[in-house]
């Protein structure tokens, strides 16, 4: 696949937490990425459609409201179906719910096909450095 | 100074005579359209009802046409909700009829289908700028291999358009490249594409349809729906209020809306593909004559009979529909048939508006209920204009239009309390033909024709 510096960004599911999404958009833009920001309440299909049409190199999924596991599951499989199986998938926000440790949550998301998983309070810069590394730019 | 404006419809050729200085409506006439003879016979017949005196001083002739199927387009894009939808909006906004729309890489069957449809034009989109180039190039290759005898407008990923041109050059009769209909995900850019389609219409399509003689004689400049759209645009800009037009035809019902359609209520999230500021939709199954039978499949005779003030068996409505669809130029006779016609017109208006307008759906989030808006919110529409033969010749257009605007689905974001107008001389298309060259005159004449019918509750 042709990797480019486009990132599809959005808050998945029925989640309306909009502030972090705006901050991520700004940080990514400043770092020279082209951001396709789908905003809040984004379905898996919308993420995939946008990535197919724009040939984006990565999808950044946020989930803040505690239902991330249900919302995020199956995205990798659907990407494969849509012909973009090797796209980078990052997840962040408040993914830890209940008594689990972050390491457990990280493993869970990696099994679900996410390339990188971030704990609450991650600074955008940290993930942006990873993205540059993963896209080799 | 006078202008002679002609609308070659699928059933009638309508001729309107305007004075340009001072601007004013002089008269109109019509005669059955004659497609076989290249439209000229019908035009002559319609002109016959004007006197030589009346026709003196005509300095300006323009025509639009929806005869011979109108401008028939096939749209091709990548993702259905994105570039396919954008290509459709661009084509509709150019006054076209969309025969079919395709997503992703075309296969052999689809190419064969397109060939069989014999469109006047193929619109090839796909990929945002700098985005996917694979699919649009694959589609260009398949179109070129098949040697489709169809002019092509390329309006996709700008980074792929040069390659698309190299692939298609010499393989299709005409090739025009224009800006991407969706340069970024969820951003429409339909104007350049609309212009490109219009140019091809002038230079290529009228000739291919055998309309070049009429073209030379009267200046066939655009498809009729585009002329209607231009008239509406003029109203919208001069009024600075949101406008909706319903054009109730024999074969289709067109809706045009002007305005951004942003939410008029709080607490909503807007989702779904973006909508054009000037949006046109065409309902091919809702029409007053040719499409009356398909209309009865959408709105059942039983439902229709409920809106009548007297009892009627479904069978009678079905028989009426057959009669009206079968004979060209049918007009309802007597009280009973006129009531049928009115009820059908109202139902067509209501259904076409419901499909054109956006809608609300409720979703439940952990926080509670939330409203999601898809499509345009037209509830704040200030001006509603109805046009079309069935209304222009109706005895009670006001009550028909009011019935058409009755809200039976509160979640459909249709116009709620606009001021109502009827295009009584049936000249929306004619005035649209001079809307660009003589906007002041067009506006004066439009205002003469637009009969105020009061508000929703009057
Ligand atoms: C403001 C707020 C709201 C507002 C949101 C307004 C709006 N439109 O944005 C309202 C009142 C609507 C709201 C509602 C709810 N909220 Co609230 N809300 C908050 C609050 C106070 C702040 C969120 C915020 O804006 N943070 C600031 C931004 C900058 O940070 P951020 O969103 O975390 O994003 C940053 C990082 O996480 C990271 N990041 C995020 N995504 C990703 C993705 C990737 C790939 C990467 C690399 C990084 C990354 O980068 C971002 C920028 O720095 C938090 C508590 C808190 N202090 O965090 C609760 C909080 C998020 N809400 C919570 C909850 C439970 C809810 C509700 C379910 C019900 C409730 N009790 O209020 C509803 C859900 C509504 C819905 N359908 O989404 C919980 C979530 C618990 C959980 N996940 O375990 C929190 C944590 C509060 C709590 N401690 O209980 N909320």
XYZ file of C-alpha atoms and ligand atoms in Angstrom:
686
model
C 0.000 0.000 0.000
C 1.029 3.536 -0.706
C 1.744 5.079 2.688
C 1.286 8.801 2.917
C 1.204 11.337 5.690
C -2.550 11.367 6.028
C -4.141 10.425 9.320
C -7.815 9.669 9.792
C -8.851 10.846 13.251
C -12.054 10.455 15.218
C -13.792 9.551 18.459
C -15.420 6.170 18.048
C -18.903 4.941 18.931
C -21.475 7.070 20.731
C -18.732 9.057 22.435
C -19.073 12.864 22.317
C -15.895 13.957 24.118
C -14.680 16.545 21.629
C -11.827 18.377 23.336
C -9.045 15.826 23.043
C -9.940 15.272 19.400
C -9.351 18.938 18.605
C -6.025 18.901 20.425
C -4.893 15.824 18.523
C -5.874 17.442 15.231
C -3.843 20.543 16.027
C -0.816 18.597 17.163
C -0.825 16.352 14.107
C -1.197 19.306 11.756
C 1.648 21.138 13.438
C 3.793 18.058 13.023
C 3.160 18.193 9.272
C 0.487 15.542 8.918
C -2.625 15.977 6.853
C -5.531 15.228 9.184
C -8.897 13.911 8.127
C -10.807 14.648 11.284
C -14.158 12.906 11.436
C -15.000 14.419 14.829
C -17.078 12.652 17.436
C -19.513 9.726 17.196
C -17.650 8.047 14.376
C -18.551 4.537 13.288
C -16.004 1.971 12.159
C -17.367 2.246 8.613
C -16.777 5.973 8.541
C -13.157 5.509 9.613
C -12.650 2.936 6.889
C -14.415 4.879 4.136
C -12.310 7.928 4.837
C -9.117 5.881 4.883
C -9.947 4.124 1.610
C -10.804 7.321 -0.228
C -7.764 9.239 1.030
C -5.309 6.319 1.070
C -4.343 7.407 4.579
C -1.364 5.852 6.306
C -2.962 5.622 9.743
C -6.208 5.704 11.667
C -6.204 7.243 15.131
C -9.125 6.118 17.230
C -10.088 7.844 20.467
C -12.410 6.474 23.083
C -12.999 8.405 26.259
C -16.288 7.248 27.718
C -15.495 3.728 28.817
C -17.004 1.645 26.006
C -13.875 1.511 23.879
C -13.489 -2.224 23.903
C -16.875 -2.879 22.325
C -16.555 -0.004 19.863
C -13.004 -0.774 18.747
C -13.328 -4.506 18.264
C -13.486 -5.646 14.656
C -11.997 -2.549 13.070
C -8.880 -4.376 11.885
C -10.947 -7.169 10.349
C -13.124 -4.667 8.514
C -10.010 -2.879 7.249
C -8.810 -6.158 5.789
C -12.163 -6.620 4.081
C -11.935 -3.118 2.621
C -8.495 -3.751 1.162
C -6.571 -1.606 3.644
C -5.573 -4.414 6.018
C -2.072 -3.070 6.569
C -3.053 0.453 7.640
C -1.653 1.604 10.994
C -4.227 1.606 13.791
C -3.595 3.592 16.964
C -5.971 3.793 19.931
C -5.959 6.144 22.895
C -8.097 8.004 25.430
C -9.595 6.284 28.447
C -9.285 2.689 27.390
C -8.788 1.268 30.850
C -12.041 0.433 32.549
C -12.470 -1.243 35.933
C -9.642 -2.920 37.738
C -7.497 -3.862 34.770
C -3.936 -2.597 34.410
C -2.851 -0.668 31.363
C -0.583 -3.553 30.322
C -3.614 -5.855 30.192
C -5.575 -3.343 28.166
C -2.658 -2.801 25.811
C -2.424 -6.537 25.173
C -6.134 -6.759 24.568
C -6.068 -3.982 21.971
C -2.989 -5.432 20.294
C -4.794 -8.724 19.970
C -7.632 -6.783 18.394
C -5.151 -5.632 15.748
C -4.142 -2.180 16.986
C -0.506 -1.300 16.352
C -0.149 1.127 19.231
C -2.199 1.711 22.335
C -1.970 4.686 24.700
C -2.902 5.205 28.343
C -4.896 8.221 29.587
C -2.928 11.432 29.714
C -0.614 10.540 26.844
C 0.844 13.630 25.241
C 0.204 13.809 21.505
C 3.917 14.353 20.836
C 4.756 10.901 22.115
C 2.421 9.182 19.699
C 3.427 11.478 16.851
C 7.046 10.387 17.289
C 5.884 6.767 17.000
C 3.876 7.558 13.907
C 6.862 9.099 12.157
C 8.833 6.024 13.042
C 6.134 3.623 11.800
C 5.638 5.503 8.552
C 9.401 5.909 8.164
C 9.161 9.665 7.663
C -36.602 44.208 -26.949
C -38.031 40.788 -26.341
C -36.754 37.371 -25.405
C -38.147 34.090 -26.638
C -37.509 31.292 -24.194
C -38.182 27.690 -25.019
C -38.418 24.655 -22.811
C -38.473 21.381 -24.728
C -40.162 19.118 -22.214
C -40.676 15.402 -22.533
C -44.369 15.997 -23.238
C -44.739 19.644 -24.216
C -42.619 22.267 -25.857
C -43.315 25.421 -23.887
C -42.560 28.831 -25.329
C -42.509 31.987 -23.220
C -42.273 35.495 -24.549
C -40.748 38.134 -22.289
C -40.299 41.825 -22.771
C -36.842 42.862 -21.626
C -37.218 46.625 -21.317
C -39.256 47.233 -19.390
C -39.140 43.635 -18.167
C -42.447 41.839 -18.230
C -44.221 38.634 -19.083
C -45.985 38.815 -22.463
C -47.360 35.349 -22.962
C -46.761 31.631 -23.198
C -47.908 28.762 -25.331
C -47.230 25.102 -25.742
C -47.471 22.252 -28.220
C -46.583 18.561 -28.042
C -42.849 17.908 -28.230
C -41.627 16.210 -31.406
C -38.468 14.310 -30.642
C -38.444 12.406 -33.921
C -38.164 15.520 -36.042
C -35.397 17.044 -33.956
C -37.876 19.143 -31.939
C -38.518 21.709 -34.661
C -42.077 20.786 -35.554
C -43.268 21.111 -31.993
C -41.506 24.424 -31.689
C -43.211 25.724 -34.854
C -46.586 24.611 -33.565
C -46.028 26.361 -30.244
C -44.858 29.522 -31.994
C -47.989 29.558 -34.129
C -50.093 30.803 -31.270
C -48.133 34.046 -31.151
C -48.959 36.744 -33.665
C -46.279 38.150 -35.956
C -46.726 41.422 -34.117
C -46.008 39.763 -30.798
C -42.885 38.120 -32.125
C -41.543 41.376 -33.468
C -38.489 42.647 -31.611
C -37.222 39.313 -30.377
C -33.501 39.875 -29.904
C -32.751 36.972 -27.708
C -33.531 33.287 -27.986
C -32.575 30.607 -25.536
C -33.775 27.093 -24.962
C -33.462 24.314 -22.461
C -34.492 20.716 -22.899
C -35.484 17.663 -21.000
C -36.718 15.943 -24.155
C -35.173 12.711 -25.405
C -34.440 11.634 -21.846
C -32.727 14.837 -20.786
C -29.048 14.778 -19.915
C -28.371 11.161 -18.938
C -25.316 10.527 -16.797
C -23.575 7.544 -15.264
C -21.498 8.387 -12.188
C -18.498 6.371 -11.053
C -16.614 6.882 -7.805
C -14.817 4.997 -5.070
C -16.675 4.795 -1.718
C -20.498 5.017 -1.963
C -20.901 7.554 0.859
C -18.011 9.705 -0.327
C -16.897 10.195 -3.931
C -19.841 8.318 -5.452
C -22.206 10.551 -3.521
C -20.180 13.634 -4.477
C -20.278 12.665 -8.155
C -24.043 12.198 -7.942
C -24.503 15.616 -6.365
C -22.389 17.215 -9.080
C -24.373 15.525 -11.846
C -27.738 16.364 -10.286
C -26.595 19.942 -9.877
C -25.803 20.083 -13.579
C -29.414 19.224 -14.319
C -28.725 15.620 -15.221
C -30.605 12.414 -14.704
C -28.486 9.750 -13.071
C -28.991 6.465 -14.826
C -26.733 4.542 -12.478
C -23.890 5.106 -10.043
C -21.015 2.714 -9.374
C -18.525 2.333 -6.541
C -15.067 0.711 -6.385
C -13.413 -0.963 -9.372
C -15.854 -1.672 -12.191
C -16.217 -5.266 -13.280
C -17.055 -6.603 -16.711
C -20.782 -6.828 -16.028
C -20.898 -3.256 -14.867
C -19.033 -2.065 -17.954
C -21.552 -3.982 -20.069
C -24.374 -2.392 -18.094
C -23.006 1.080 -18.718
C -22.656 0.305 -22.391
C -26.273 -0.847 -22.519
C -27.510 2.245 -20.698
C -26.012 4.453 -23.413
C -25.486 7.470 -21.204
C -24.789 10.900 -22.690
C -21.868 11.321 -20.353
C -19.812 9.385 -17.842
C -18.544 11.141 -14.759
C -15.413 9.508 -13.382
C -14.471 10.366 -9.807
C -12.598 8.549 -7.053
C -10.027 9.363 -4.428
C -9.529 12.583 -2.514
C -6.694 14.804 -3.729
C -3.479 12.950 -2.987
C -5.527 9.972 -1.842
C -6.396 6.739 -3.578
C -5.299 6.621 -7.229
C -5.546 2.935 -7.833
C -9.287 2.623 -8.341
C -9.826 5.643 -10.589
C -6.957 4.485 -12.823
C -8.296 0.940 -12.925
C -11.684 2.304 -13.908
C -10.144 4.541 -16.553
C -8.368 1.483 -17.953
C -11.560 -0.549 -18.073
C -13.513 2.235 -19.724
C -10.740 2.678 -22.240
C -10.444 -1.060 -22.969
C -14.175 -1.282 -23.543
C -13.977 1.766 -25.795
C -17.230 3.120 -24.399
C -18.631 5.571 -26.947
C -19.358 8.108 -24.219
C -17.787 11.484 -23.399
C -16.025 11.348 -20.041
C -15.552 14.008 -17.380
C -12.711 13.162 -15.011
C -13.292 14.742 -11.597
C -11.304 12.656 -9.139
C -8.000 12.651 -7.269
C -5.964 15.424 -8.842
C -2.783 13.414 -8.450
C -4.237 10.721 -10.692
C -5.987 12.840 -13.318
C -2.992 13.173 -15.676
C -2.588 9.418 -15.734
C -6.328 8.949 -16.181
C -6.163 11.249 -19.191
C -3.281 9.329 -20.752
C -5.243 6.124 -20.354
C -8.483 7.491 -21.807
C -7.181 9.779 -24.529
C -8.300 8.709 -27.977
C -10.423 5.912 -26.537
C -13.530 7.948 -25.733
C -15.190 10.570 -27.958
C -14.475 13.505 -25.665
C -12.483 13.899 -22.491
C -12.613 16.770 -20.038
C -10.651 17.025 -16.815
C -11.918 19.133 -13.984
C -11.364 19.616 -10.254
C -12.077 16.791 -7.837
C -15.712 16.560 -6.681
C -14.368 15.643 -3.222
C -10.878 17.096 -2.710
C -10.908 16.121 0.970
C -12.982 13.553 2.813
C -16.387 15.104 3.503
C -15.753 18.274 1.517
C -17.777 18.736 -1.661
C -16.510 20.790 -4.570
C -19.128 20.350 -7.235
C -19.089 23.684 -9.083
C -16.142 23.058 -11.459
C -17.595 19.680 -12.361
C -21.031 21.170 -12.985
C -19.427 23.703 -15.316
C -17.482 21.008 -17.156
C -20.658 18.992 -17.667
C -22.415 22.053 -18.973
C -19.633 22.772 -21.436
C -19.780 19.232 -22.757
C -23.536 19.528 -22.992
C -23.165 22.548 -25.252
C -20.296 21.332 -27.375
C -20.924 17.639 -27.664
C -24.086 16.219 -26.275
C -26.713 18.247 -28.119
C -24.995 17.253 -31.368
C -24.842 13.603 -30.390
C -28.558 13.716 -29.614
C -29.323 15.132 -33.082
C -30.368 18.462 -31.657
C -27.744 20.567 -33.379
C -30.184 22.245 -35.760
C -32.396 23.380 -32.940
C -29.263 24.304 -31.062
C -28.193 26.666 -33.831
C -31.620 28.099 -34.269
C -32.588 28.843 -30.685
C -29.472 28.314 -28.597
C -30.106 25.171 -26.614
C -27.976 26.043 -23.633
C -28.824 23.755 -20.746
C -30.967 20.923 -19.474
C -34.307 22.168 -18.119
C -33.651 21.271 -14.470
C -30.570 23.471 -14.522
C -32.642 26.393 -15.819
C -35.100 25.875 -12.950
C -32.184 25.718 -10.552
C -30.798 29.022 -11.861
C -34.160 30.726 -11.401
C -34.291 29.493 -7.829
C -30.742 30.633 -7.200
C -31.689 34.118 -8.332
C -34.658 34.189 -5.918
C -32.514 32.880 -3.107
C -29.787 35.460 -3.624
C -32.141 38.389 -4.029
C -34.312 37.428 -1.052
C -31.411 36.385 1.166
C -33.705 33.771 2.703
C -33.675 30.010 2.354
C -35.720 28.785 -0.592
C -37.143 25.407 -1.548
C -38.620 24.647 -4.968
C -40.717 21.650 -5.858
C -41.113 20.985 -9.564
C -43.929 18.541 -10.008
C -43.617 17.021 -13.455
C -45.299 14.265 -15.358
C -42.392 11.875 -15.100
C -40.394 13.114 -12.094
C -40.628 15.356 -9.095
C -37.589 17.561 -8.586
C -36.751 19.339 -5.358
C -34.215 22.146 -5.140
C -33.087 23.541 -1.811
C -30.960 26.619 -1.280
C -29.219 27.079 2.051
C -26.719 25.311 4.252
C -29.300 23.199 6.089
C -27.454 23.437 9.371
C -29.272 22.310 12.534
C -32.048 24.599 13.721
C -32.297 22.885 17.062
C -29.715 22.478 19.785
C -28.241 19.282 21.146
C -27.691 17.670 17.774
C -24.729 15.982 16.190
C -24.584 16.254 12.396
C -23.424 13.056 10.724
C -23.272 11.627 7.242
C -21.910 12.902 3.963
C -21.867 16.660 3.344
C -24.709 18.294 1.459
C -24.393 20.920 -1.262
C -25.569 24.461 -0.585
C -27.691 24.223 -3.711
C -29.057 20.733 -3.707
C -31.260 19.101 -6.278
C -32.934 15.733 -6.014
C -34.951 13.895 -8.634
C -37.600 11.340 -7.832
C -38.124 9.218 -10.907
C -40.923 7.220 -9.313
C -42.992 10.244 -8.366
C -44.742 11.938 -11.255
C -48.189 13.174 -12.145
C -48.581 11.319 -15.446
C -45.984 8.915 -16.840
C -44.854 7.901 -13.353
C -48.286 7.792 -11.784
C -48.310 4.043 -11.492
C -44.989 3.890 -9.722
C -46.237 6.671 -7.461
C -49.126 4.455 -6.435
C -46.617 1.798 -5.469
C -44.975 4.268 -3.095
C -48.134 5.855 -1.764
C -50.846 3.248 -1.713
C -54.326 4.012 -3.095
C -55.705 3.286 0.370
C -53.496 5.940 1.899
C -54.372 8.382 -0.854
C -58.071 7.806 -0.382
C -57.721 8.872 3.256
C -56.806 12.368 2.137
C -59.958 12.698 0.056
C -63.112 14.204 1.484
C -65.300 11.524 -0.110
C -65.193 7.741 -0.117
C -63.399 6.048 -2.976
C -62.448 2.478 -3.766
C -58.744 1.821 -4.401
C -59.733 0.357 -7.764
C -61.061 3.681 -8.956
C -57.779 5.411 -8.126
C -55.815 2.714 -9.915
C -58.004 3.041 -12.988
C -57.558 6.798 -12.870
C -53.780 6.409 -12.681
C -53.785 4.126 -15.711
C -55.859 6.557 -17.698
C -53.750 9.564 -16.747
C -50.483 7.772 -17.458
C -51.611 6.471 -20.823
C -52.725 9.551 -22.678
C -50.373 12.353 -23.359
C -51.499 15.743 -22.209
C -54.156 14.262 -19.940
C -56.073 16.761 -17.843
C -58.433 15.715 -15.045
C -62.105 16.242 -15.764
C -64.804 16.987 -13.265
C -64.806 17.441 -9.532
C -63.859 13.878 -8.689
C -60.843 13.598 -10.988
C -59.575 16.985 -9.929
C -59.722 15.878 -6.331
C -57.708 12.766 -7.251
C -55.166 14.878 -9.063
C -54.833 17.206 -6.081
C -54.415 14.380 -3.596
C -51.775 12.757 -5.780
C -49.915 16.041 -6.244
C -49.892 16.635 -2.488
C -48.632 13.119 -1.837
C -45.855 13.520 -4.413
C -44.773 16.830 -2.883
C -44.740 15.343 0.606
C -42.773 12.245 -0.345
C -40.269 14.131 -2.532
C -39.648 16.626 0.275
C -39.222 13.871 2.813
C -36.575 12.210 0.653
C -34.774 15.449 -0.128
C -34.693 16.811 3.403
C -32.552 15.540 6.219
C -33.838 13.561 9.151
C -33.308 13.137 12.845
C -32.685 9.847 14.546
C -32.290 9.340 18.234
C -29.353 7.455 19.648
C -28.815 6.468 23.187
C -25.442 7.198 24.684
C -24.302 6.482 28.231
C -25.325 10.037 28.951
C -28.826 9.607 27.660
C -30.651 10.423 24.468
C -28.952 12.337 21.700
C -30.215 13.518 18.307
C -28.285 12.789 15.169
C -29.045 14.869 12.085
C -28.347 13.503 8.640
C -28.882 15.681 5.580
C -30.194 19.214 5.398
C -32.432 20.788 8.005
C -35.026 22.621 5.905
C -37.429 23.369 8.753
C -36.462 27.051 8.617
C -37.236 27.453 4.901
C -38.713 30.921 4.377
C -39.917 30.650 0.801
C -41.533 27.648 -0.825
C -42.104 27.744 -4.563
C -44.194 25.183 -6.378
C -44.063 24.756 -10.126
C -45.253 22.267 -12.710
C -48.210 21.802 -15.007
C -50.373 19.949 -12.510
C -50.213 22.903 -10.136
C -50.273 25.695 -12.674
C -53.564 24.351 -14.026
C -55.017 23.353 -10.672
C -58.047 25.224 -9.361
C -56.912 25.111 -5.776
C -53.126 25.152 -5.848
C -52.944 26.605 -2.345
C -54.710 23.747 -0.653
C -52.784 21.162 -2.680
C -49.454 22.705 -1.660
C -50.524 23.030 1.979
C -51.514 19.380 2.004
C -48.120 18.539 0.516
C -46.395 20.355 3.351
C -48.358 18.662 6.121
C -45.876 17.095 8.463
C -46.708 13.503 9.190
C -43.185 12.605 10.234
C -41.826 14.999 12.864
C -38.322 13.600 12.410
C -38.212 14.550 8.719
C -36.655 18.016 8.517
C -38.987 19.359 5.808
C -40.100 23.006 5.533
C -42.435 23.844 8.423
C -43.903 27.298 7.919
C -42.668 28.904 4.732
C -44.483 31.517 2.700
C -46.030 29.736 -0.276
C -45.763 30.741 -3.903
C -47.060 29.273 -7.125
C -45.254 29.730 -10.422
C -48.571 30.545 -12.080
C -47.269 31.226 -15.616
C -45.062 28.162 -15.376
C -41.976 30.150 -16.354
C -39.365 29.174 -13.792
C -37.276 27.428 -16.441
C -37.746 30.281 -18.933
C -36.598 32.901 -16.456
C -33.697 30.682 -15.441
C -32.530 30.894 -19.051
C -31.976 34.649 -18.679
C -30.978 34.549 -15.002
C -27.292 34.863 -15.776
C -27.360 37.271 -18.689
C -30.219 39.514 -17.489
C -30.719 38.927 -13.790
C -32.730 42.116 -13.154
C -35.242 41.364 -15.892
C -35.449 37.723 -14.836
C -36.242 38.746 -11.298
C -38.998 41.176 -12.274
C -40.643 38.541 -14.465
C -40.270 35.862 -11.813
C -42.020 38.101 -9.325
C -44.879 38.586 -11.784
C -45.305 34.869 -12.023
C -44.866 33.973 -8.368
C -48.346 34.156 -6.944
C -48.308 34.491 -3.152
C -50.568 31.901 -1.573
C -50.036 32.961 2.022
C -48.617 30.839 4.791
C -49.129 27.287 5.923
C -52.124 28.073 8.104
C -53.871 30.596 5.847
C -15.703 17.314 29.591
C -16.163 15.901 29.908
C -17.420 15.513 29.457
C -18.287 16.418 28.625
C -17.779 16.356 27.172
C -18.038 17.652 26.420
C -17.500 17.564 25.046
N -18.362 17.691 24.077
O -16.329 17.358 24.841
C -19.688 15.752 28.818
C -20.391 16.413 29.956
C -20.606 15.756 27.583
C -19.295 14.355 29.230
C -20.145 13.295 29.145
C -19.831 12.035 29.605
N -18.708 11.668 30.274
Co -17.192 12.776 30.449
N -15.721 13.793 30.915
C -15.345 15.008 30.635
C -13.983 15.298 31.322
C -14.284 16.131 32.558
C -12.978 16.038 30.474
C -12.701 15.417 29.096
C -11.755 16.304 28.365
O -12.181 17.134 27.576
N -10.449 16.166 28.650
C -9.402 16.976 28.073
C -8.801 16.317 26.816
C -7.719 17.217 26.242
O -8.242 15.085 27.155
P -8.687 13.692 26.552
O -10.067 13.783 26.057
O -8.378 12.638 27.489
O -7.717 13.500 25.279
C -6.312 13.520 25.354
C -5.662 12.180 25.644
O -6.525 11.232 26.218
C -5.090 11.707 24.371
N -5.879 10.863 23.475
C -7.194 10.732 23.340
N -7.502 9.896 22.341
C -6.354 9.472 21.820
C -6.105 8.631 20.743
C -4.796 8.370 20.373
C -4.522 7.464 19.233
C -3.728 8.999 21.083
C -2.357 8.755 20.682
C -4.014 9.837 22.144
C -5.316 10.084 22.509
O -4.796 12.904 23.702
C -5.805 13.862 23.987
C -5.218 15.237 23.876
O -4.187 15.449 24.794
C -13.478 13.875 31.649
C -12.641 13.765 32.881
C -11.229 14.163 32.628
N -10.753 15.046 33.433
O -10.599 13.677 31.699
C -14.790 13.104 31.763
C -14.797 11.635 31.462
C -14.010 11.379 30.179
N -16.216 11.373 31.204
C -16.595 10.220 31.661
C -17.912 9.711 31.525
C -18.201 8.404 32.206
C -18.882 10.426 30.811
C -20.316 9.956 30.567
C -20.435 8.511 30.150
C -21.260 10.159 31.714
C -20.841 11.050 32.761
N -20.841 10.510 33.937
O -20.577 12.206 32.570
C -20.768 10.894 29.455
C -20.583 10.233 28.072
C -21.201 11.032 27.000
C -20.874 10.459 25.667
N -21.860 9.938 24.945
O -19.737 10.462 25.256
C -15.478 9.458 32.332
C -14.967 8.285 31.516
C -14.680 7.094 32.383
C -13.960 5.975 31.715
N -13.711 5.993 30.435
O -13.594 5.109 32.393
C -14.445 10.607 32.612
C -12.975 10.155 32.586
C -14.789 11.220 33.974
C -14.632 10.228 35.098
N -13.494 10.209 35.742
O -15.547 9.527 35.373
N -18.019 14.311 29.694
